[in-house]
CSV table of C-alpha atoms in Angstrom, one decimal:
chain,number,residue,atom,x,y,z
A,10,MET,CA,-29.7,-92.8,-39.2
A,11,THR,CA,-29.0,-91.8,-36.0
A,12,PRO,CA,-29.7,-88.6,-34.1
A,13,MET,CA,-26.5,-87.3,-34.5
A,14,LEU,CA,-26.8,-87.5,-38.1
A,15,GLU,CA,-30.4,-86.2,-38.7
A,16,ALA,CA,-30.4,-82.6,-40.7
A,17,ALA,CA,-30.6,-79.5,-38.6
A,18,ASP,CA,-33.0,-77.1,-39.5
A,19,THR,CA,-32.7,-74.4,-37.3
A,20,THR,CA,-29.6,-72.1,-37.9
A,21,PRO,CA,-30.0,-69.0,-39.6
A,22,LEU,CA,-26.8,-68.6,-40.9
A,23,ILE,CA,-26.9,-71.6,-43.5
A,24,SER,CA,-29.4,-71.7,-46.7
A,25,ARG,CA,-32.1,-74.1,-46.7
A,26,ARG,CA,-31.8,-74.5,-50.1
A,27,THR,CA,-28.2,-75.7,-50.2
A,28,THR,CA,-27.4,-77.3,-47.1
A,29,ALA,CA,-25.4,-80.3,-47.1
A,30,PRO,CA,-26.6,-83.1,-45.1
A,31,THR,CA,-25.8,-82.8,-41.3
A,32,TRP,CA,-23.6,-86.2,-41.4
A,33,LEU,CA,-21.3,-84.7,-44.2
A,34,VAL,CA,-20.8,-81.5,-42.4
A,35,VAL,CA,-19.9,-83.9,-40.0
A,36,ALA,CA,-17.7,-85.8,-41.7
A,37,LEU,CA,-15.7,-83.0,-43.3
A,38,ALA,CA,-15.5,-81.2,-40.4
A,39,CYS,CA,-14.5,-83.9,-38.7
A,40,ALA,CA,-11.3,-85.0,-41.5
A,41,GLY,CA,-10.0,-81.5,-41.1
A,42,GLN,CA,-9.6,-81.6,-37.3
A,43,PHE,CA,-7.7,-85.1,-37.6
A,44,LEU,CA,-5.2,-83.5,-40.2
A,45,VAL,CA,-4.9,-80.6,-37.8
A,46,VAL,CA,-4.1,-82.9,-35.0
A,47,LEU,CA,-2.2,-85.8,-36.7
A,48,ASP,CA,0.6,-83.2,-37.7
A,49,VAL,CA,1.1,-82.2,-33.7
A,50,SER,CA,2.1,-85.9,-33.6
A,51,VAL,CA,2.9,-87.5,-36.6
A,52,VAL,CA,6.4,-86.2,-37.3
A,53,ASN,CA,7.6,-87.3,-33.9
A,54,VAL,CA,8.7,-90.2,-35.2
A,55,ALA,CA,10.2,-88.6,-38.1
A,56,LEU,CA,12.7,-86.7,-36.4
A,57,PRO,CA,15.9,-88.5,-36.4
A,58,SER,CA,15.2,-89.2,-40.1
A,59,MET,CA,15.0,-85.5,-40.7
A,60,ARG,CA,18.2,-84.6,-38.9
A,61,THR,CA,19.7,-86.6,-41.2
A,62,GLY,CA,18.2,-85.8,-44.4
A,63,LEU,CA,18.5,-82.4,-44.1
A,64,GLY,CA,21.6,-82.1,-41.9
A,65,LEU,CA,19.7,-80.2,-39.6
A,66,THR,CA,21.4,-79.2,-35.9
A,67,ALA,CA,20.0,-79.8,-32.8
A,68,SER,CA,18.4,-76.7,-32.3
A,69,GLY,CA,16.7,-76.9,-36.2
A,70,LEU,CA,15.6,-80.1,-35.3
A,71,GLN,CA,13.7,-78.4,-31.8
A,72,TRP,CA,12.1,-76.0,-34.2
A,73,VAL,CA,10.1,-78.9,-36.5
A,74,VAL,CA,8.1,-79.1,-34.0
A,75,ASN,CA,8.0,-75.2,-32.5
A,76,ALA,CA,7.4,-73.8,-35.8
A,77,TYR,CA,4.2,-75.1,-36.1
A,78,ALA,CA,3.3,-75.0,-32.8
A,79,ILE,CA,3.7,-71.6,-32.5
A,80,ALA,CA,2.4,-70.5,-35.6
A,81,PHE,CA,-1.0,-72.9,-34.7
A,82,ALA,CA,-0.9,-71.7,-31.2
A,83,GLY,CA,-0.3,-67.4,-32.0
A,84,PHE,CA,-2.9,-67.2,-34.8
A,85,MET,CA,-5.8,-69.3,-33.1
A,86,LEU,CA,-7.9,-66.8,-32.5
A,87,LEU,CA,-7.2,-64.5,-35.4
A,88,GLY,CA,-8.5,-67.8,-37.6
A,89,GLY,CA,-11.7,-67.8,-35.3
A,90,ARG,CA,-12.8,-64.6,-36.0
A,91,ALA,CA,-11.8,-64.1,-39.1
A,92,GLY,CA,-14.6,-67.1,-39.6
A,93,ASP,CA,-17.2,-65.4,-37.8
A,94,LEU,CA,-16.5,-62.4,-40.6
A,95,TYR,CA,-15.8,-63.9,-43.3
A,96,GLY,CA,-17.4,-66.8,-43.4
A,97,ARG,CA,-16.8,-70.2,-41.8
A,98,LYS,CA,-16.7,-72.0,-45.3
A,99,ARG,CA,-14.2,-69.8,-46.9
A,100,MET,CA,-11.7,-70.3,-44.1
A,101,PHE,CA,-12.4,-73.6,-43.5
A,102,LEU,CA,-11.3,-73.4,-47.5
A,103,VAL,CA,-7.8,-71.0,-46.9
A,104,GLY,CA,-6.7,-72.9,-43.6
A,105,LEU,CA,-7.5,-76.3,-45.6
A,106,GLY,CA,-5.3,-75.0,-48.9
A,107,LEU,CA,-2.5,-73.2,-46.7
A,108,PHE,CA,-2.0,-76.8,-44.8
A,109,THR,CA,-2.4,-79.1,-47.8
A,110,LEU,CA,0.1,-77.2,-50.3
A,111,ALA,CA,2.7,-76.3,-47.1
A,112,SER,CA,2.8,-80.3,-46.1
A,113,LEU,CA,3.8,-80.3,-50.2
A,114,GLY,CA,6.5,-78.3,-49.5
A,115,GLY,CA,7.3,-79.6,-46.7
A,116,GLY,CA,8.0,-83.1,-48.0
A,117,LEU,CA,9.6,-82.0,-50.8
A,118,ALA,CA,12.1,-79.5,-49.0
A,119,GLN,CA,15.9,-80.1,-49.8
A,120,GLU,CA,17.2,-77.4,-47.2
A,121,GLY,CA,16.8,-77.3,-43.1
A,122,TRP,CA,15.2,-73.8,-43.8
A,123,GLN,CA,12.5,-74.5,-46.4
A,124,LEU,CA,11.2,-77.2,-43.7
A,125,LEU,CA,11.2,-74.7,-40.7
A,126,LEU,CA,9.0,-72.5,-42.9
A,127,ALA,CA,7.1,-75.2,-44.6
A,128,ARG,CA,5.8,-76.0,-40.8
A,129,ALA,CA,5.4,-72.7,-40.0
A,130,VAL,CA,2.7,-72.0,-42.8
A,131,GLN,CA,1.3,-75.6,-41.8
A,132,GLY,CA,0.4,-74.0,-38.1
A,133,LEU,CA,-0.3,-71.1,-39.8
A,134,GLY,CA,-3.2,-73.3,-42.1
A,135,ALA,CA,-4.2,-75.3,-39.1
A,136,ALA,CA,-5.0,-71.9,-37.2
A,137,VAL,CA,-7.2,-70.8,-39.6
A,138,LEU,CA,-8.2,-74.6,-40.2
A,139,ALA,CA,-9.3,-75.7,-36.3
A,140,PRO,CA,-11.5,-73.0,-35.5
A,141,SER,CA,-13.8,-73.4,-38.6
A,142,THR,CA,-14.5,-77.0,-37.9
A,143,LEU,CA,-15.9,-76.7,-34.3
A,144,THR,CA,-17.8,-73.8,-35.9
A,145,LEU,CA,-19.0,-75.7,-38.5
A,146,LEU,CA,-20.2,-78.3,-36.5
A,147,THR,CA,-22.0,-76.2,-33.9
A,148,SER,CA,-23.6,-74.2,-36.7
A,149,ALA,CA,-24.9,-77.6,-38.6
A,150,VAL,CA,-26.2,-79.7,-35.3
A,151,PRO,CA,-28.6,-77.9,-32.8
A,152,GLU,CA,-28.0,-77.6,-29.5
A,153,GLY,CA,-28.9,-80.5,-26.9
A,154,ALA,CA,-28.1,-84.1,-27.1
A,155,ALA,CA,-27.1,-84.0,-30.8
A,156,ARG,CA,-24.7,-81.4,-30.7
A,157,ALA,CA,-22.9,-83.3,-27.5
A,158,ARG,CA,-23.0,-86.4,-29.5
A,159,ALA,CA,-21.3,-84.4,-32.5
A,160,ILE,CA,-19.2,-82.9,-30.4
A,161,ALA,CA,-18.0,-86.0,-29.1
A,162,THR,CA,-17.4,-87.3,-32.2
A,163,TRP,CA,-15.3,-84.1,-33.5
A,164,THR,CA,-13.3,-84.5,-29.7
A,165,ALA,CA,-12.3,-88.3,-30.5
A,166,VAL,CA,-11.9,-87.8,-34.1
A,167,GLY,CA,-9.1,-85.3,-32.9
A,168,ALA,CA,-8.1,-87.2,-30.1
A,169,GLY,CA,-7.2,-90.1,-32.7
A,170,GLY,CA,-5.5,-88.2,-34.6
A,171,GLY,CA,-2.5,-87.1,-32.1
A,172,ALA,CA,-3.2,-90.7,-30.8
A,173,ALA,CA,-2.4,-92.4,-34.4
A,174,GLY,CA,0.2,-90.4,-35.0
A,175,GLY,CA,3.0,-92.4,-33.6
A,176,LEU,CA,2.0,-95.5,-35.5
A,177,VAL,CA,1.3,-93.5,-38.3
A,178,GLY,CA,4.1,-92.3,-38.4
A,179,GLY,CA,6.3,-95.2,-37.9
A,180,VAL,CA,4.5,-96.8,-40.7
A,181,LEU,CA,5.9,-94.2,-42.9
A,182,VAL,CA,9.6,-94.0,-41.7
A,183,ASP,CA,9.8,-97.3,-42.2
A,184,VAL,CA,8.0,-98.6,-45.3
A,185,LEU,CA,9.0,-95.1,-46.6
A,186,SER,CA,10.9,-91.8,-45.7
A,187,TRP,CA,10.8,-89.1,-42.9
A,188,ARG,CA,9.2,-87.2,-46.3
A,189,TRP,CA,5.6,-88.7,-46.2
A,190,VAL,CA,4.9,-88.2,-42.7
A,191,LEU,CA,4.1,-84.7,-44.8
A,192,LEU,CA,3.2,-85.9,-48.3
A,193,ILE,CA,0.3,-87.8,-46.8
A,194,ASN,CA,-1.6,-84.6,-46.2
A,195,VAL,CA,-1.4,-83.6,-49.8
A,196,PRO,CA,-3.7,-86.4,-51.5
A,197,VAL,CA,-6.0,-86.2,-48.1
A,198,GLY,CA,-6.3,-82.5,-48.0
A,199,ALA,CA,-7.1,-82.5,-52.0
A,200,LEU,CA,-9.9,-85.0,-51.1
A,201,VAL,CA,-11.5,-83.0,-48.3
A,202,LEU,CA,-11.2,-79.5,-50.1
A,203,ALA,CA,-13.4,-81.1,-53.0
A,204,GLY,CA,-15.4,-82.2,-51.2
A,205,SER,CA,-16.0,-79.3,-48.9
A,206,VAL,CA,-16.4,-76.8,-52.5
A,207,ARG,CA,-18.8,-78.7,-53.1
A,208,ARG,CA,-20.9,-79.7,-50.4
A,209,LEU,CA,-20.5,-77.1,-47.6
A,210,THR,CA,-22.5,-73.9,-47.4
A,211,GLU,CA,-21.5,-70.6,-46.0
A,212,GLY,CA,-22.4,-69.3,-42.8
A,213,ARG,CA,-21.4,-65.9,-40.6
A,214,ALA,CA,-22.5,-63.5,-38.9
A,215,GLY,CA,-22.8,-60.9,-41.6
A,216,ASP,CA,-22.6,-57.7,-39.8
A,217,GLY,CA,-19.9,-55.9,-41.5
A,218,ARG,CA,-18.2,-55.3,-39.1
A,219,ARG,CA,-13.9,-55.1,-39.7
A,220,LEU,CA,-11.0,-57.8,-38.6
A,221,ASP,CA,-9.4,-56.2,-35.5
A,222,LEU,CA,-5.4,-56.4,-37.0
A,223,PRO,CA,-4.3,-54.4,-34.0
A,224,GLY,CA,-5.6,-57.2,-31.6
A,225,ALA,CA,-4.7,-59.9,-34.2
A,226,LEU,CA,-1.3,-58.9,-34.5
A,227,LEU,CA,-0.5,-58.1,-31.0
A,228,VAL,CA,-2.2,-61.6,-29.5
A,229,THR,CA,-0.1,-63.5,-32.2
A,230,ALA,CA,3.2,-61.6,-31.5
A,231,GLY,CA,2.0,-62.0,-27.9
A,232,LEU,CA,1.8,-65.8,-27.9
A,233,ALA,CA,4.3,-66.7,-30.5
A,234,THR,CA,6.8,-64.8,-28.1
A,235,LEU,CA,5.9,-66.6,-25.1
A,236,ALA,CA,6.0,-69.7,-27.1
A,237,TYR,CA,9.3,-69.3,-28.0
A,238,GLY,CA,10.4,-68.2,-24.6
A,239,ILE,CA,9.0,-71.3,-23.5
A,240,SER,CA,10.7,-73.8,-26.1
A,241,GLN,CA,14.3,-72.0,-25.0
A,242,THR,CA,13.6,-73.1,-21.2
A,243,GLU,CA,14.6,-77.1,-22.1
A,244,ALA,CA,18.2,-75.5,-23.2
A,245,GLU,CA,18.5,-72.8,-21.4
A,246,GLY,CA,17.0,-73.4,-18.4
A,247,TRP,CA,14.4,-70.8,-16.7
A,248,THR,CA,16.7,-68.5,-15.7
A,249,ALA,CA,18.9,-67.8,-18.4
A,250,PRO,CA,18.3,-63.9,-20.4
A,251,ALA,CA,17.5,-66.2,-23.4
A,252,THR,CA,14.6,-67.8,-21.4
A,253,LEU,CA,13.6,-64.7,-19.6
A,254,LEU,CA,13.1,-61.3,-22.3
A,255,PRO,CA,11.2,-63.8,-24.7
A,256,LEU,CA,8.9,-64.8,-21.5
A,257,CYS,CA,8.8,-61.0,-20.4
A,258,ALA,CA,8.2,-59.6,-24.0
A,259,GLY,CA,5.7,-62.0,-24.7
A,260,LEU,CA,3.3,-61.6,-21.6
A,261,ALA,CA,4.2,-57.4,-21.9
A,262,LEU,CA,2.0,-57.6,-25.5
A,263,ILE,CA,-0.6,-60.0,-24.1
A,264,ALA,CA,-1.1,-57.6,-21.6
A,265,LEU,CA,-1.4,-54.8,-24.1
A,266,PHE,CA,-3.5,-56.4,-26.0
A,267,LEU,CA,-5.9,-57.0,-23.3
A,268,LEU,CA,-6.0,-52.9,-23.1
A,269,VAL,CA,-6.6,-52.6,-26.5
A,270,GLU,CA,-9.3,-55.2,-27.2
A,271,ALA,CA,-10.6,-53.1,-24.1
A,272,ARG,CA,-10.6,-50.1,-26.1
A,273,THR,CA,-11.5,-51.1,-29.3
A,274,ALA,CA,-15.1,-51.2,-30.3
A,275,ALA,CA,-15.0,-54.6,-32.6
A,276,PRO,CA,-12.4,-56.6,-30.5
A,277,LEU,CA,-11.0,-59.5,-31.9
A,278,MET,CA,-11.9,-61.4,-28.6
A,279,PRO,CA,-14.8,-60.0,-26.6
A,280,LEU,CA,-13.3,-59.8,-22.5
A,281,GLY,CA,-17.4,-60.1,-21.6
A,282,LEU,CA,-17.3,-63.8,-22.7
A,283,LEU,CA,-14.6,-64.3,-19.9
A,284,ARG,CA,-17.1,-62.8,-17.9
A,285,LEU,CA,-19.0,-65.9,-18.7
A,286,ARG,CA,-18.3,-69.0,-16.5
A,287,SER,CA,-19.0,-71.4,-18.8
A,288,VAL,CA,-16.1,-70.3,-21.1
A,289,ALA,CA,-13.5,-69.0,-18.5
A,290,SER,CA,-13.8,-71.9,-16.2
A,291,ALA,CA,-13.5,-74.5,-19.2
A,292,ASN,CA,-11.1,-72.9,-20.8
A,293,ALA,CA,-8.4,-73.2,-17.7
A,294,ALA,CA,-9.4,-76.6,-17.3
A,295,MET,CA,-8.6,-77.1,-20.9
A,296,PHE,CA,-5.1,-74.9,-20.4
A,297,LEU,CA,-4.6,-77.4,-17.4
A,298,SER,CA,-5.1,-80.5,-19.4
A,299,GLY,CA,-3.4,-80.0,-22.1
A,300,SER,CA,-0.7,-79.0,-20.4
A,301,ALA,CA,-0.2,-82.2,-18.5
A,302,MET,CA,-1.5,-84.2,-20.7
A,303,PHE,CA,-0.1,-83.5,-24.1
A,304,CYS,CA,3.4,-85.0,-23.1
A,305,MET,CA,1.9,-88.5,-22.7
A,306,TRP,CA,2.7,-89.3,-26.7
A,307,TYR,CA,6.4,-87.4,-26.4
A,308,PHE,CA,7.3,-89.2,-23.1
A,309,MET,CA,5.9,-92.4,-23.8
A,310,THR,CA,7.3,-92.9,-27.4
A,311,LEU,CA,10.8,-91.9,-26.3
A,312,TYR,CA,10.9,-94.7,-23.0
A,313,ALA,CA,9.8,-96.8,-26.3
A,314,GLN,CA,12.6,-96.7,-28.0
A,315,ASN,CA,15.6,-95.2,-26.0
A,316,VAL,CA,14.8,-97.5,-22.7
A,317,LEU,CA,12.9,-101.1,-24.0
A,318,GLY,CA,14.2,-100.3,-27.3
A,319,TYR,CA,11.7,-100.8,-29.4
A,320,THR,CA,11.7,-99.3,-33.0
A,321,PRO,CA,9.4,-96.8,-34.2
A,322,LEU,CA,6.9,-99.0,-35.7
A,323,GLN,CA,6.9,-101.2,-32.5
A,324,ALA,CA,6.6,-98.1,-30.9
A,325,GLY,CA,3.5,-97.1,-32.7
A,326,PHE,CA,1.9,-100.5,-32.3
A,327,ALA,CA,2.4,-100.2,-28.5
A,328,LEU,CA,0.4,-97.0,-28.3
A,329,VAL,CA,-2.4,-98.7,-30.6
A,330,PRO,CA,-4.5,-99.6,-27.2
A,331,SER,CA,-4.4,-96.1,-26.0
A,332,SER,CA,-5.7,-94.7,-29.3
A,333,LEU,CA,-8.6,-96.6,-29.2
A,334,SER,CA,-9.2,-96.2,-25.5
A,335,VAL,CA,-9.4,-92.3,-25.9
A,336,VAL,CA,-12.0,-92.7,-29.0
A,337,VAL,CA,-13.9,-94.7,-26.4
A,338,GLY,CA,-14.0,-92.2,-23.5
A,339,SER,CA,-14.9,-89.7,-26.6
A,340,LYS,CA,-18.1,-91.9,-27.2
A,341,LEU,CA,-19.0,-93.0,-23.9
A,342,ALA,CA,-18.8,-89.0,-22.3
A,343,PRO,CA,-22.1,-88.0,-24.0
A,344,ARG,CA,-24.2,-90.8,-22.4
A,345,LEU,CA,-22.2,-90.1,-19.2
A,346,MET,CA,-22.8,-86.2,-19.4
A,347,ARG,CA,-26.8,-86.9,-20.1
A,348,SER,CA,-27.2,-88.6,-16.2
A,349,ALA,CA,-24.4,-86.7,-14.3
A,350,GLY,CA,-24.2,-83.6,-16.2
A,351,PRO,CA,-20.6,-82.6,-18.0
A,352,ARG,CA,-18.8,-81.5,-15.0
A,353,THR,CA,-19.0,-84.3,-13.2
A,354,VAL,CA,-17.7,-86.3,-15.9
A,355,ALA,CA,-15.1,-83.6,-16.5
A,356,VAL,CA,-14.0,-84.5,-13.3
A,357,LEU,CA,-14.3,-88.2,-13.4
A,358,GLY,CA,-12.2,-88.0,-16.9
A,359,THR,CA,-9.4,-86.1,-14.9
A,360,LEU,CA,-9.3,-88.3,-12.1
A,361,VAL,CA,-8.9,-91.7,-14.4
A,362,ALA,CA,-6.6,-90.0,-16.6
A,363,ALA,CA,-4.4,-88.8,-13.4
A,364,ALA,CA,-4.1,-92.4,-11.8
A,365,GLY,CA,-2.7,-94.0,-15.2
A,366,PHE,CA,-0.2,-90.6,-15.0
A,367,GLY,CA,0.2,-92.0,-11.4
A,368,ARG,CA,0.6,-95.5,-12.7
A,369,GLN,CA,3.2,-94.6,-15.5
A,370,SER,CA,5.5,-93.1,-12.8
A,371,THR,CA,6.1,-96.3,-11.5
A,372,MET,CA,7.9,-97.0,-14.8
A,373,SER,CA,11.1,-99.2,-15.1
A,374,ALA,CA,14.0,-99.7,-17.2
A,375,HIS,CA,13.0,-103.7,-17.3
A,376,ALA,CA,9.2,-103.9,-17.6
A,377,ALA,CA,7.1,-105.6,-19.5
A,378,TYR,CA,5.1,-104.1,-21.9
A,379,VAL,CA,1.4,-104.4,-20.4
A,380,THR,CA,2.5,-103.1,-17.2
A,381,ALA,CA,4.8,-100.5,-18.5
A,382,ILE,CA,2.6,-99.0,-21.7
A,383,MET,CA,-0.8,-100.8,-22.3
A,384,ILE,CA,-2.5,-100.5,-18.8
A,385,PRO,CA,-1.1,-97.1,-17.8
A,386,GLY,CA,-1.9,-95.6,-21.2
A,387,ILE,CA,-4.9,-96.7,-21.7
A,388,LEU,CA,-5.9,-94.8,-18.2
A,389,MET,CA,-4.5,-91.9,-19.4
A,390,MET,CA,-6.2,-91.4,-23.0
A,391,LEU,CA,-9.5,-93.4,-21.7
A,392,GLY,CA,-9.7,-90.3,-19.1
A,393,ALA,CA,-8.9,-87.9,-21.7
A,394,GLY,CA,-10.9,-88.8,-23.9
A,395,LEU,CA,-14.3,-88.8,-21.0
A,396,ALA,CA,-12.6,-85.2,-20.2
A,397,ALA,CA,-12.3,-83.4,-23.1
A,398,THR,CA,-15.9,-83.9,-24.5
A,399,PRO,CA,-17.8,-81.9,-21.2
A,400,LEU,CA,-15.2,-79.7,-21.5
A,401,ALA,CA,-15.3,-78.5,-25.0
A,402,SER,CA,-19.4,-78.6,-24.4
A,403,LEU,CA,-19.1,-76.0,-22.0
A,404,ALA,CA,-16.5,-73.6,-23.4
A,405,THR,CA,-18.6,-73.6,-26.3
A,406,SER,CA,-22.2,-72.7,-25.1
A,407,GLY,CA,-23.8,-69.5,-24.1
A,408,ALA,CA,-22.2,-67.8,-26.2
A,409,ALA,CA,-23.9,-65.5,-29.2
A,410,PRO,CA,-24.1,-67.2,-32.3
A,411,GLY,CA,-21.8,-64.3,-33.9
A,412,GLU,CA,-19.0,-65.2,-31.0
A,413,ALA,CA,-18.9,-68.7,-32.0
A,414,GLY,CA,-16.0,-68.5,-34.2
A,415,VAL,CA,-13.8,-66.8,-31.6
A,416,VAL,CA,-14.9,-69.2,-28.9
A,417,SER,CA,-13.7,-72.2,-30.2
A,418,GLY,CA,-10.6,-70.6,-31.5
A,419,LEU,CA,-10.5,-70.0,-27.5
A,420,VAL,CA,-10.9,-73.3,-26.9
A,421,ASN,CA,-8.3,-74.6,-29.3
A,422,THR,CA,-5.6,-72.2,-28.3
A,423,SER,CA,-6.6,-72.9,-24.7
A,424,ARG,CA,-5.3,-77.0,-25.4
A,425,THR,CA,-2.5,-75.8,-27.8
A,426,MET,CA,-0.6,-73.1,-25.8
A,427,GLY,CA,-1.3,-75.3,-22.1
A,428,GLY,CA,0.3,-78.4,-24.1
A,429,SER,CA,3.6,-76.4,-25.4
A,430,LEU,CA,4.1,-74.9,-21.7
A,431,GLY,CA,3.0,-78.3,-20.6
A,432,LEU,CA,5.8,-80.1,-22.5
A,433,ALA,CA,8.7,-77.5,-22.2
A,434,VAL,CA,8.3,-77.4,-18.6
A,435,MET,CA,8.0,-81.3,-18.2
A,436,SER,CA,11.2,-81.6,-20.5
A,437,THR,CA,13.2,-79.6,-17.9
A,438,VAL,CA,11.6,-81.5,-15.0
A,439,ALA,CA,12.6,-84.4,-16.8
A,440,ALA,CA,16.1,-83.5,-17.5
A,441,ALA,CA,16.6,-82.3,-14.2
A,442,GLY,CA,15.3,-85.9,-13.1
A,443,THR,CA,18.4,-87.6,-15.2
A,444,GLY,CA,20.6,-85.2,-14.1
A,445,SER,CA,23.8,-86.1,-15.7
A,446,GLY,CA,23.0,-90.1,-16.7
A,447,HIS,CA,23.0,-91.1,-20.4
A,448,GLY,CA,21.7,-94.8,-19.7
A,449,PRO,CA,18.5,-96.4,-19.6
A,450,GLY,CA,18.0,-96.0,-15.8
A,451,ALA,CA,18.6,-92.6,-15.8
A,452,LEU,CA,16.4,-91.5,-18.5
A,453,THR,CA,13.4,-93.4,-16.8
A,454,ASP,CA,14.1,-91.5,-13.5
A,455,GLY,CA,13.8,-88.2,-15.7
A,456,TYR,CA,10.2,-89.5,-17.2
A,457,ALA,CA,9.2,-91.4,-14.4
A,458,LEU,CA,9.4,-87.5,-12.8
A,459,ALA,CA,7.6,-85.9,-15.4
A,460,PHE,CA,4.7,-88.3,-14.9
A,461,ARG,CA,4.7,-87.7,-10.9
A,462,THR,CA,4.7,-83.8,-12.0
A,463,SER,CA,2.2,-84.3,-14.7
A,464,THR,CA,-0.2,-86.3,-12.1
A,465,ALA,CA,0.1,-83.5,-9.9
A,466,VAL,CA,-1.2,-81.0,-12.2
A,467,LEU,CA,-4.4,-83.2,-13.5
A,468,LEU,CA,-4.9,-83.8,-9.5
A,469,GLY,CA,-5.1,-79.9,-9.0
A,470,GLY,CA,-7.1,-79.8,-12.0
A,471,ALA,CA,-9.6,-82.1,-11.2
A,472,VAL,CA,-10.0,-79.8,-7.9
A,473,LEU,CA,-10.4,-76.2,-9.9
A,474,MET,CA,-13.0,-78.0,-12.2
A,475,LEU,CA,-15.1,-79.6,-8.9
A,476,LEU,CA,-15.1,-75.7,-7.8
A,477,TRP,CA,-15.1,-73.8,-10.4
A,478,LEU,CA,-17.6,-75.2,-14.0
A,479,PRO,CA,-21.2,-74.9,-13.9
A,480,ARG,CA,-23.0,-77.6,-13.2
A,481,LYS,CA,-24.6,-78.0,-16.2
A,482,ASN,CA,-24.6,-76.1,-20.3
A,483,PRO,CA,-25.9,-72.7,-19.4
A,484,SER,CA,-28.0,-73.4,-22.9
A,485,THR,CA,-29.9,-76.5,-21.1
């Protein structure tokens, strides 16, 4: 048994009498994270079939993705704090149960509004579930090399879920129907629920504080409104009232949230956490990295199908090397962190990813698979895997055990909101690069411009990491 899988007996939050083996806690937490991240990307391949099957409009189709992302990002901090106050196992089960039931509802939807509602509830369940996966893991594994390996496994599984989405979606749509990109979550979710109810033990701060409902409502409304404004940019542009009004309203609500948090006795997000250099810098880096890297799968899938003429299944298989490389990068990162430190590994991974994005920006409408998709895809996702583990490790280090849930929620919020903003911005950039053309050449020009912009963002992120990230975890 590897050191990562040795049972931890140092945490005071979990009863030793009933503590599950650490390997099982890690496995259940990773399974929950896999479902959450998989669902972000798995529906992309199925969108045309969903539109045909339910008669969705173009804007309605956009909200199949946005309903999930907005609810996910908006409720993330609430989910993290609820785990600290009411129990990490309890919130893990609640989030997974909501996610599984909503997947069933979405898969059986007969009208477009039913699918959109199910996707929003899925996002809510994911927001409760995702922070609990990381806090369950960090509570079970002591700080040090073992925790770094456990976080690397969690990162690799999550990254693999996002990477596998295109392949899984392509197989399910081609072999069965679009409904199975949602229904597949039901048996998996039920299996993880059964194992979690029996084997996970409860862990929480237990300080009797109430949930900061005003703060939760403000941050959720602020992030949701801001995300809605961001989603409008591709269709309406950045200067249209339909974009500016929700963007300004979202920023105002977030400002009011910060004001409330500074005055309340038991805040949803203690602002003092942002005084920790590791927390503030790692989350800023997460936001920038997510804004550039999240769009990779979206544009690579469109490029493969709309320009190179791949089927959904072929496009999924074309990205398998990228899926494997992100896992390799995540597993390699802890070894490099021991010798070079987390900051150096995060910068190295970001630069490797930037090289891949730069190479992808030279794409053409008649390129071979190896040079057009495989090599740049491997570089992009190898770098993503290398950078994610040290950033997550730094972001969760130095905080008190009672704040673990909110810090984990902040990590996921930074990454998700960065991805949502980045995808909206890069879609606008791609549309501008395409111009009025609709053929493969015009589409290639637009996608290439988006990859060049992402390259610049990643290079800026690498500079920020080098200047701001601490050299090592505060706890080491």
